XYZ file of N, CA, C and O in Angstrom:
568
model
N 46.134 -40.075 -179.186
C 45.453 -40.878 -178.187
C 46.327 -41.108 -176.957
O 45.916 -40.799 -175.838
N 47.589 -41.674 -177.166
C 48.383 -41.422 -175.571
C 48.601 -40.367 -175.186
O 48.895 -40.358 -173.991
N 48.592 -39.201 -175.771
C 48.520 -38.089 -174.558
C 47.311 -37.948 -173.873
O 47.396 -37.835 -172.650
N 45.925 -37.923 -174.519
C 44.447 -38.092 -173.935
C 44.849 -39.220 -172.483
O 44.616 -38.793 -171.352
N 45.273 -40.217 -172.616
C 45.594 -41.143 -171.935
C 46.527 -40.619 -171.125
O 46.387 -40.534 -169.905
N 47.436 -40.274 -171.701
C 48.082 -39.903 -169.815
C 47.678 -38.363 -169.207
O 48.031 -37.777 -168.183
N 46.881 -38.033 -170.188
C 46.456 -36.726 -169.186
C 45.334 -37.288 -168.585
O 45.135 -36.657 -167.547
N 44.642 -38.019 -168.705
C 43.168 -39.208 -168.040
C 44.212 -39.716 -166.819
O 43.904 -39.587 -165.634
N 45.085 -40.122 -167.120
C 46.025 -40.828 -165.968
C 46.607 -39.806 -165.183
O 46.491 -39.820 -163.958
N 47.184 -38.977 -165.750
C 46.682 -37.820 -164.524
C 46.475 -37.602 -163.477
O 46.965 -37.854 -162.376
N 45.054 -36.686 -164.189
C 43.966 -36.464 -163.491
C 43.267 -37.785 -162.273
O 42.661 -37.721 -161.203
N 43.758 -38.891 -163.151
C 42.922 -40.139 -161.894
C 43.889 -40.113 -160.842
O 43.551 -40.418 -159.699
N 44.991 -39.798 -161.103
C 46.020 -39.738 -160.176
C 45.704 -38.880 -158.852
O 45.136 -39.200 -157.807
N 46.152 -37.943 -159.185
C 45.605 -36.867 -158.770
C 44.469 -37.033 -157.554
O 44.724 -37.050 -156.349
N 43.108 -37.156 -158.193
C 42.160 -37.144 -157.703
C 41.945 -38.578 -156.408
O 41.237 -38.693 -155.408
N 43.005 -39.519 -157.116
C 42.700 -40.634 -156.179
C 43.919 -40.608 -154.593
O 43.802 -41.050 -153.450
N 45.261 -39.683 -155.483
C 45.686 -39.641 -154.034
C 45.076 -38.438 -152.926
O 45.172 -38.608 -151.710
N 44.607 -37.532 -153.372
C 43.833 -36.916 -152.585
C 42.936 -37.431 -151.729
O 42.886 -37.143 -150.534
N 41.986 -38.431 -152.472
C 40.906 -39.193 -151.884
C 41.624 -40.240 -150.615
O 41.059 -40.686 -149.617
N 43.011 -40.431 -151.046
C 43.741 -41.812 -150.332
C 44.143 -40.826 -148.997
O 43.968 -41.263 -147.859
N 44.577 -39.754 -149.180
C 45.406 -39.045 -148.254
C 43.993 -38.301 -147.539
O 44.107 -38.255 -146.314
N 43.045 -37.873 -147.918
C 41.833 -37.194 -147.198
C 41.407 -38.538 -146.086
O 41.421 -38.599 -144.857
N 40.979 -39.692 -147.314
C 40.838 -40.789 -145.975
C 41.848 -41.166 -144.588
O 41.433 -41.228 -143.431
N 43.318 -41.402 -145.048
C 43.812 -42.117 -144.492
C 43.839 -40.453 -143.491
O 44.594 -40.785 -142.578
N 43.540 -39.309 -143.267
C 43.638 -38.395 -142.514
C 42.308 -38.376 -141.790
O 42.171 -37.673 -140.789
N 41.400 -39.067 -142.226
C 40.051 -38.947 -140.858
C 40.312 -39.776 -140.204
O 40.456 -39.543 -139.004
N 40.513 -41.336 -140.803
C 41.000 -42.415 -140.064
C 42.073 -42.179 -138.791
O 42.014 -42.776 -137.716
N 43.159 -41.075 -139.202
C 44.104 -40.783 -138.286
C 43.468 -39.859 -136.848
O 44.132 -39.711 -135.823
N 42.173 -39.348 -137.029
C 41.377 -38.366 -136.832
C 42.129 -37.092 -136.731
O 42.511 -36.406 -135.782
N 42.243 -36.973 -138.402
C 43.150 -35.317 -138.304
C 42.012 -35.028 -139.612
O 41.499 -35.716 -140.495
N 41.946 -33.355 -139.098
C 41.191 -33.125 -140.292
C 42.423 -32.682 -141.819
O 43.568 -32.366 -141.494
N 42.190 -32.694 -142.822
C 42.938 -32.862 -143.763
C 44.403 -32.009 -143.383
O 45.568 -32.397 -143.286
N 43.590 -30.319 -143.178
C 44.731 -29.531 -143.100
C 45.561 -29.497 -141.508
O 46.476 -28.686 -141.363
N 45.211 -30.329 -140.477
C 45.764 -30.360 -139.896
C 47.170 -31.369 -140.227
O 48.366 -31.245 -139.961
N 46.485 -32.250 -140.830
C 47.418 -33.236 -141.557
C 48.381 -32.827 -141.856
O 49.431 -33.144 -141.297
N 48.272 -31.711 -143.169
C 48.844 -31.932 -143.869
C 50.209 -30.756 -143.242
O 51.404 -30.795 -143.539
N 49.518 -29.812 -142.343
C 50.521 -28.979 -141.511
C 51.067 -30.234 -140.764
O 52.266 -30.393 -140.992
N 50.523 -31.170 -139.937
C 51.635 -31.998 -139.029
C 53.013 -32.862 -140.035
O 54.170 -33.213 -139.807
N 52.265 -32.903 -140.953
C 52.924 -33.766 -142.237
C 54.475 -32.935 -142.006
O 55.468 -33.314 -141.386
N 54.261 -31.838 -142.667
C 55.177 -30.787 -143.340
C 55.990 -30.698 -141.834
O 57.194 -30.929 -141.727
N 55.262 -30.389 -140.904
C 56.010 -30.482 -139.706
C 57.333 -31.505 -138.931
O 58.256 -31.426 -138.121
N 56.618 -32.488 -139.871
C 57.390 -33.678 -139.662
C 58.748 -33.597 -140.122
O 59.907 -33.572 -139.708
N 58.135 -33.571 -141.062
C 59.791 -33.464 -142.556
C 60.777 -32.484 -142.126
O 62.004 -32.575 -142.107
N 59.945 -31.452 -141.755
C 61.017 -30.181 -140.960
C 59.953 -29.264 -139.956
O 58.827 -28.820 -140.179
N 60.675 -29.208 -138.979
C 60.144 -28.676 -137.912
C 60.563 -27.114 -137.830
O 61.709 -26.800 -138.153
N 59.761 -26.264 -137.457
C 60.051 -24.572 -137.390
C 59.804 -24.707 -138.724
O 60.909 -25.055 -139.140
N 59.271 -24.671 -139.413
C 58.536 -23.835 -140.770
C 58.150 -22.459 -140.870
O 57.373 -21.936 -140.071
N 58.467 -22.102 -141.449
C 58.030 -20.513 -141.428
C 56.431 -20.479 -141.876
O 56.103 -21.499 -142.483
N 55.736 -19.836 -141.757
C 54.173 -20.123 -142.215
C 54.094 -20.232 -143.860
O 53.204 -20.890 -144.397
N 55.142 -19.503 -144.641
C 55.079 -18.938 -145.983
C 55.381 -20.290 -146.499
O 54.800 -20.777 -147.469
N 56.155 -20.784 -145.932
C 56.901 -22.364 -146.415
C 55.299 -23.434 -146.028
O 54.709 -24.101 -146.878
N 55.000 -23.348 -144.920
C 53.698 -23.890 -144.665
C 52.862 -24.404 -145.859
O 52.639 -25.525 -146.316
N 52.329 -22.623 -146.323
C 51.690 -22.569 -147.260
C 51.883 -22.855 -148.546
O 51.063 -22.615 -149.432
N 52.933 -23.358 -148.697
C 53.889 -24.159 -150.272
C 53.257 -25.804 -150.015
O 52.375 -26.377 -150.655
N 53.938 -26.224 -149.021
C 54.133 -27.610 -148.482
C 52.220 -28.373 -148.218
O 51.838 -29.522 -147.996
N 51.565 -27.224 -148.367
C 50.236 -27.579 -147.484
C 49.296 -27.343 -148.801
O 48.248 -27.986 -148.862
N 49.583 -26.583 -149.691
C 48.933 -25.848 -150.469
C 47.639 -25.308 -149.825
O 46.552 -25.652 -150.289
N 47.718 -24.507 -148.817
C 46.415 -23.720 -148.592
C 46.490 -22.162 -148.165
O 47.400 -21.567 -147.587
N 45.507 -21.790 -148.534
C 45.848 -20.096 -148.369
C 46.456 -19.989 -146.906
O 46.501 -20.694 -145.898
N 46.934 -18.641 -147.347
C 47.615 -17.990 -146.213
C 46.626 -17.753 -144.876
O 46.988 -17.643 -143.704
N 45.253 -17.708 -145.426
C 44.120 -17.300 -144.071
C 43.517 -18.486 -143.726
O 43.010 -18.572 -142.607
N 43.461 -19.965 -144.933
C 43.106 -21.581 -144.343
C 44.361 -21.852 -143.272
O 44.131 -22.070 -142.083
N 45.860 -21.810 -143.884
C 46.621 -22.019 -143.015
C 46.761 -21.166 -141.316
O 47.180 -21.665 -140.272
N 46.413 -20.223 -141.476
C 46.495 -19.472 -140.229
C 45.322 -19.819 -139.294
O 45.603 -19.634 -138.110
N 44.321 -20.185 -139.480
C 43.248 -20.513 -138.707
C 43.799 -22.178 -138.038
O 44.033 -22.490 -136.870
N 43.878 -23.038 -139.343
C 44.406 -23.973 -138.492
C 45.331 -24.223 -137.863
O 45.359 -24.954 -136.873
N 46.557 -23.424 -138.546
C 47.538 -23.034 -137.073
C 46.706 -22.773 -135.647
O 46.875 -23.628 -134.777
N 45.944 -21.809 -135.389
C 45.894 -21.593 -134.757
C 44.683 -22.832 -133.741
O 44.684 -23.142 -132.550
N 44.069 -23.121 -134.534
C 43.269 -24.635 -134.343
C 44.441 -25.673 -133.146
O 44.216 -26.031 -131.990
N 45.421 -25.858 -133.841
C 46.522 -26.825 -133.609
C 47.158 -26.485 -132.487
O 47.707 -27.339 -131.792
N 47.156 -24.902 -132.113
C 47.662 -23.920 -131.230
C 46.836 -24.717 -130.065
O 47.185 -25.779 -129.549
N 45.552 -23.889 -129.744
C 44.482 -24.050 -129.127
C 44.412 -26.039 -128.727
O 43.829 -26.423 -127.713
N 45.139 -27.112 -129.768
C 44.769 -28.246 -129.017
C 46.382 -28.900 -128.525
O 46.629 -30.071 -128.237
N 47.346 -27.717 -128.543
C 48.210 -28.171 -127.827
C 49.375 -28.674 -128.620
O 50.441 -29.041 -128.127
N 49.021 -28.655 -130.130
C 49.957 -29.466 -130.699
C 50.885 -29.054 -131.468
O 51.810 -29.735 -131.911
N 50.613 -27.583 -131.713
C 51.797 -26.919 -132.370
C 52.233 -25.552 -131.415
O 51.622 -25.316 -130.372
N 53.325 -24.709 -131.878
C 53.915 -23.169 -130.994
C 54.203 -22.870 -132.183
O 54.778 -23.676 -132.915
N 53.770 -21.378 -132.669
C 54.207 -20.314 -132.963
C 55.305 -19.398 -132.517
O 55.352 -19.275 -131.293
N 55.977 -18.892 -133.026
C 57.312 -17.881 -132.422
C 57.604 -16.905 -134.150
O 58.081 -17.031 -135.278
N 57.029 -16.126 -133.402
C 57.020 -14.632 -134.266
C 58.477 -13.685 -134.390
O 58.731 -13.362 -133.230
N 59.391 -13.187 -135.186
C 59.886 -12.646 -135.311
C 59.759 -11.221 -135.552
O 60.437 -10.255 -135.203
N 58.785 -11.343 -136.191
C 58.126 -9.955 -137.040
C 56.542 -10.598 -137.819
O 56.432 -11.811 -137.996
N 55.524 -9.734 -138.184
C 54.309 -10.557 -138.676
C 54.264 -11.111 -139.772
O 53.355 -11.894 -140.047
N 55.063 -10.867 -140.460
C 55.698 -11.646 -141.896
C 56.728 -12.635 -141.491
O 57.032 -13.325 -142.464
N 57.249 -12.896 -140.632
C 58.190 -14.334 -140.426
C 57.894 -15.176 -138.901
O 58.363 -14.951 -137.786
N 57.011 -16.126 -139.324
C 56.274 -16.326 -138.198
C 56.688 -17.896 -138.563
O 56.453 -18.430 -139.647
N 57.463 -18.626 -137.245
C 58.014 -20.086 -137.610
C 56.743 -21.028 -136.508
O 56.199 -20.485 -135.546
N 56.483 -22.450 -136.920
C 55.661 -22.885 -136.649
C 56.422 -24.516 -135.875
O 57.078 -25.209 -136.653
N 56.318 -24.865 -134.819
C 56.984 -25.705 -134.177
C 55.714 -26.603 -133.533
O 54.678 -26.220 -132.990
N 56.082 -27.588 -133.740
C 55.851 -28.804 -132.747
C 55.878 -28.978 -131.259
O 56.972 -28.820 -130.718
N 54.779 -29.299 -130.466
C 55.090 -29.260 -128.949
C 55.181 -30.828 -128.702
O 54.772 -31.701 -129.468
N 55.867 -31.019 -127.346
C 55.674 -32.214 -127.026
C 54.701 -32.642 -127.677
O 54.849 -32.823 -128.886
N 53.568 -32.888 -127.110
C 51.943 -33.456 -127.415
C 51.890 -33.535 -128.909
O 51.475 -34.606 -129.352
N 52.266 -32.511 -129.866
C 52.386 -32.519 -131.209
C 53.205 -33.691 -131.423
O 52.551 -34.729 -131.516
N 54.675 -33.828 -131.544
C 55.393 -34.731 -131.555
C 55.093 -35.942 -131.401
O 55.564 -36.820 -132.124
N 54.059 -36.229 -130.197
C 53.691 -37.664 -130.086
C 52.304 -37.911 -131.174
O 52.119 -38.967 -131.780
N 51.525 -36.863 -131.250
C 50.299 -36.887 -132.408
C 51.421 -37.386 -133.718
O 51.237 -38.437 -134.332
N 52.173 -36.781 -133.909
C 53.003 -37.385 -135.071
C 53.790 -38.512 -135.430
O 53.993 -38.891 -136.584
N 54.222 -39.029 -134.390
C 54.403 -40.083 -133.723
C 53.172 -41.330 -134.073
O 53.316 -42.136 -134.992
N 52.391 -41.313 -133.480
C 50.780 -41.731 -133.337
C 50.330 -42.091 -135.108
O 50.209 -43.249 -135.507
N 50.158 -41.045 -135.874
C 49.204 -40.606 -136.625
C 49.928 -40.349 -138.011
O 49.470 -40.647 -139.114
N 51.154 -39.734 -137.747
C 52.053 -39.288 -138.971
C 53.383 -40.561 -139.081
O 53.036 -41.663 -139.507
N 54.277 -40.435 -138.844
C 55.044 -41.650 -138.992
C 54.489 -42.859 -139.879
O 54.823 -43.106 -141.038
N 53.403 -43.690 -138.946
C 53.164 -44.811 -139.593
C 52.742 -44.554 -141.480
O 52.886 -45.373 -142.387
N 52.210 -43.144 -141.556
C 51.529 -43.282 -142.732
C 53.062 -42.709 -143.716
O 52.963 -42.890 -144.930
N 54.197 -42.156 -143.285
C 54.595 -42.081 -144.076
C 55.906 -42.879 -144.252
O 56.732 -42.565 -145.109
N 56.107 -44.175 -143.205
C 56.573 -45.669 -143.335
C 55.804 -46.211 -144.450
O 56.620 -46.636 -145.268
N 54.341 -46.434 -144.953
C 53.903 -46.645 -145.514
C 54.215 -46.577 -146.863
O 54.327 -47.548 -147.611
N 54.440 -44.672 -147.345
C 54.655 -44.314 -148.147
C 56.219 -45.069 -148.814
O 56.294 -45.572 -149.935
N 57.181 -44.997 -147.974
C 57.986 -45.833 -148.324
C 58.100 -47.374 -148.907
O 58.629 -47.846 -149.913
N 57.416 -47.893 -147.897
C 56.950 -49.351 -148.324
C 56.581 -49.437 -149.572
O 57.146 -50.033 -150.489
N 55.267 -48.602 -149.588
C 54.834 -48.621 -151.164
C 55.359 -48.027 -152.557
O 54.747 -48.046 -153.625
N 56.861 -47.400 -152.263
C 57.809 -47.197 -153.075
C 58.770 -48.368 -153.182
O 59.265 -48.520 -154.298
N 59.000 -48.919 -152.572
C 60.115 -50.412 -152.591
C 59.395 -51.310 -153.135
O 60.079 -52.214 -153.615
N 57.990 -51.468 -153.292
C 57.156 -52.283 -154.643
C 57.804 -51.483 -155.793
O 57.331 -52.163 -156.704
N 58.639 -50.409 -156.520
C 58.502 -50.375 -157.557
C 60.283 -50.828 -157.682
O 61.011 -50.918 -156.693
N 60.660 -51.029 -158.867
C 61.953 -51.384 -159.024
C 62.754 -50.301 -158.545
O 62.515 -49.433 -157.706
N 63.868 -50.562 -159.337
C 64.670 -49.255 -158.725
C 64.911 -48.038 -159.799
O 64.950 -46.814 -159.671
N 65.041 -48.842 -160.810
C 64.561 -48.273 -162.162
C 63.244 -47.240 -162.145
O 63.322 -46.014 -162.226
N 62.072 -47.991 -162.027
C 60.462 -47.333 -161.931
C 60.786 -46.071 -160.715
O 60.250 -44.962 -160.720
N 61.712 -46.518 -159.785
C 61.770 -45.012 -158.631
C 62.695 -43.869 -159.039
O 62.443 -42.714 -158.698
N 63.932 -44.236 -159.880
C 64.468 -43.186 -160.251
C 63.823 -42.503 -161.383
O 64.291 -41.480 -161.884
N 62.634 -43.135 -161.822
C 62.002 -42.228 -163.256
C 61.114 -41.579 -162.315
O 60.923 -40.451 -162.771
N 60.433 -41.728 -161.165
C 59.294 -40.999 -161.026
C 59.928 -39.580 -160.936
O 59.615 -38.798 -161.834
N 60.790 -39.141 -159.954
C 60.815 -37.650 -159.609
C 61.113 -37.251 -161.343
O 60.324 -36.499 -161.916
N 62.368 -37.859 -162.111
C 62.407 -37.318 -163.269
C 61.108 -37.057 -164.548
O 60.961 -36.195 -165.415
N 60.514 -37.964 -164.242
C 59.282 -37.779 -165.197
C 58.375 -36.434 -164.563
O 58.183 -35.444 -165.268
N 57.908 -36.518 -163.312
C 57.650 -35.342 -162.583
C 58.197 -33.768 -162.855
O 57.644 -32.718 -163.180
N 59.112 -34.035 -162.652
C 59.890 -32.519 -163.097
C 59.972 -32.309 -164.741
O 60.033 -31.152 -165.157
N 59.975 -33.371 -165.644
C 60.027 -32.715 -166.758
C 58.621 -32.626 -166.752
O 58.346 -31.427 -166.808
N 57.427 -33.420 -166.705
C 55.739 -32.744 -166.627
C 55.626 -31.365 -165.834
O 54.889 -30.540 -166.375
N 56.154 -31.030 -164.798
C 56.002 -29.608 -164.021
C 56.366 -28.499 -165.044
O 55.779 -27.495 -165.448
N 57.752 -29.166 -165.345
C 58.669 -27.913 -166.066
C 57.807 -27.865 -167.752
O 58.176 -26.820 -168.286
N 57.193 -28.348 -168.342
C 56.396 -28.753 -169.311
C 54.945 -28.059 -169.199
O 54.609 -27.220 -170.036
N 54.050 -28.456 -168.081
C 53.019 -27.641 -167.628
C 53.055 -26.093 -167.281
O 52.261 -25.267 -167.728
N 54.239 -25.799 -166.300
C 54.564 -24.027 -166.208
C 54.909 -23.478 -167.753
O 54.315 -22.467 -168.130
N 55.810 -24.096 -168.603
C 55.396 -23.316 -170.094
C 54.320 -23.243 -170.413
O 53.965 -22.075 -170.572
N 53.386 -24.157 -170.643
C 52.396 -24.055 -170.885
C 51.654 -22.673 -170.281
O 51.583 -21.554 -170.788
N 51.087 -23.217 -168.901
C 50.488 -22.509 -168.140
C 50.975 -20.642 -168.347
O 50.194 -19.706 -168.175
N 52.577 -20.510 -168.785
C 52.993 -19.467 -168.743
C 52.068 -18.538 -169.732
O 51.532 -17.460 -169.473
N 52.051 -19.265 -170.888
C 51.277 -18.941 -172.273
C 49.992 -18.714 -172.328
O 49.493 -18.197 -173.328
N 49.272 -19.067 -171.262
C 48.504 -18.586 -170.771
C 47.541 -17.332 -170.570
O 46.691 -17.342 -169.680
């Protein structure tokens, strides 16, 4: 019965930060995947698209359209090396959209980590990685 239970916990997980992060991204008026490219942008700027597509989880042809979406409203630059290493940068105007729209929400994210002890924060990444590293066996067996 507690594993039923934390795989239920999970899944609610899961499903509810999606729902938290889809909202708090219309509210920002970003559509999800622009988000979630300005997001990744944030954390590190010049991304290669391949890294993009890790950080964003969306295909290689969702991510490239809205690159180019983001292109077209001013808020990101492309700089191509070759068509396989294509880095993705922030423009002014981007910077301040992130500024604007990104920052506050991920001040937030912090905030709402300093509600947990200090104890409860050093277990999350560890509990995380042993469930990942736990699920890819699995999944391997597959």
């Amino acid at each position: 019965m507690a594993t039923e239970d934390a795989a239920r916990a999970m899944n609610l997980f899961y499903e509810e930060l999606n729902a938290l992060y889809s909202d708090i991204a219309k509210r920002s008026g970003l559509s999800g995947s622009a988000f979630d490219i300005l997001y990744a942008l944030h954390e590190e700027d010049g991304r290669r698209m391949v890294d993009l597509c890790r950080a964003s989880f969306m295909s290689k042809q969702t991510l490239a359209s809205s690159v180019r979406r983001l292109e077209e409203q001013g808020l990101v630059r492309t700089e191509a090396r070759s068509r396989r290493f294509v880095r993705v940068f922030l423009t002014d105007q981007g910077r301040a959209q992130v500024e604007a729209a990104i920052v506050p929400i991920a001040r937030a994210e912090t905030r709402a980590l300093e509600r947990l002890s200090p104890a409860e924060q050093r277990a999350i990444p560890e509990l995380i990685a042993h469930y990942l590293e736990a699920l890819r066996a699995e999944f391997g067996q597959l």
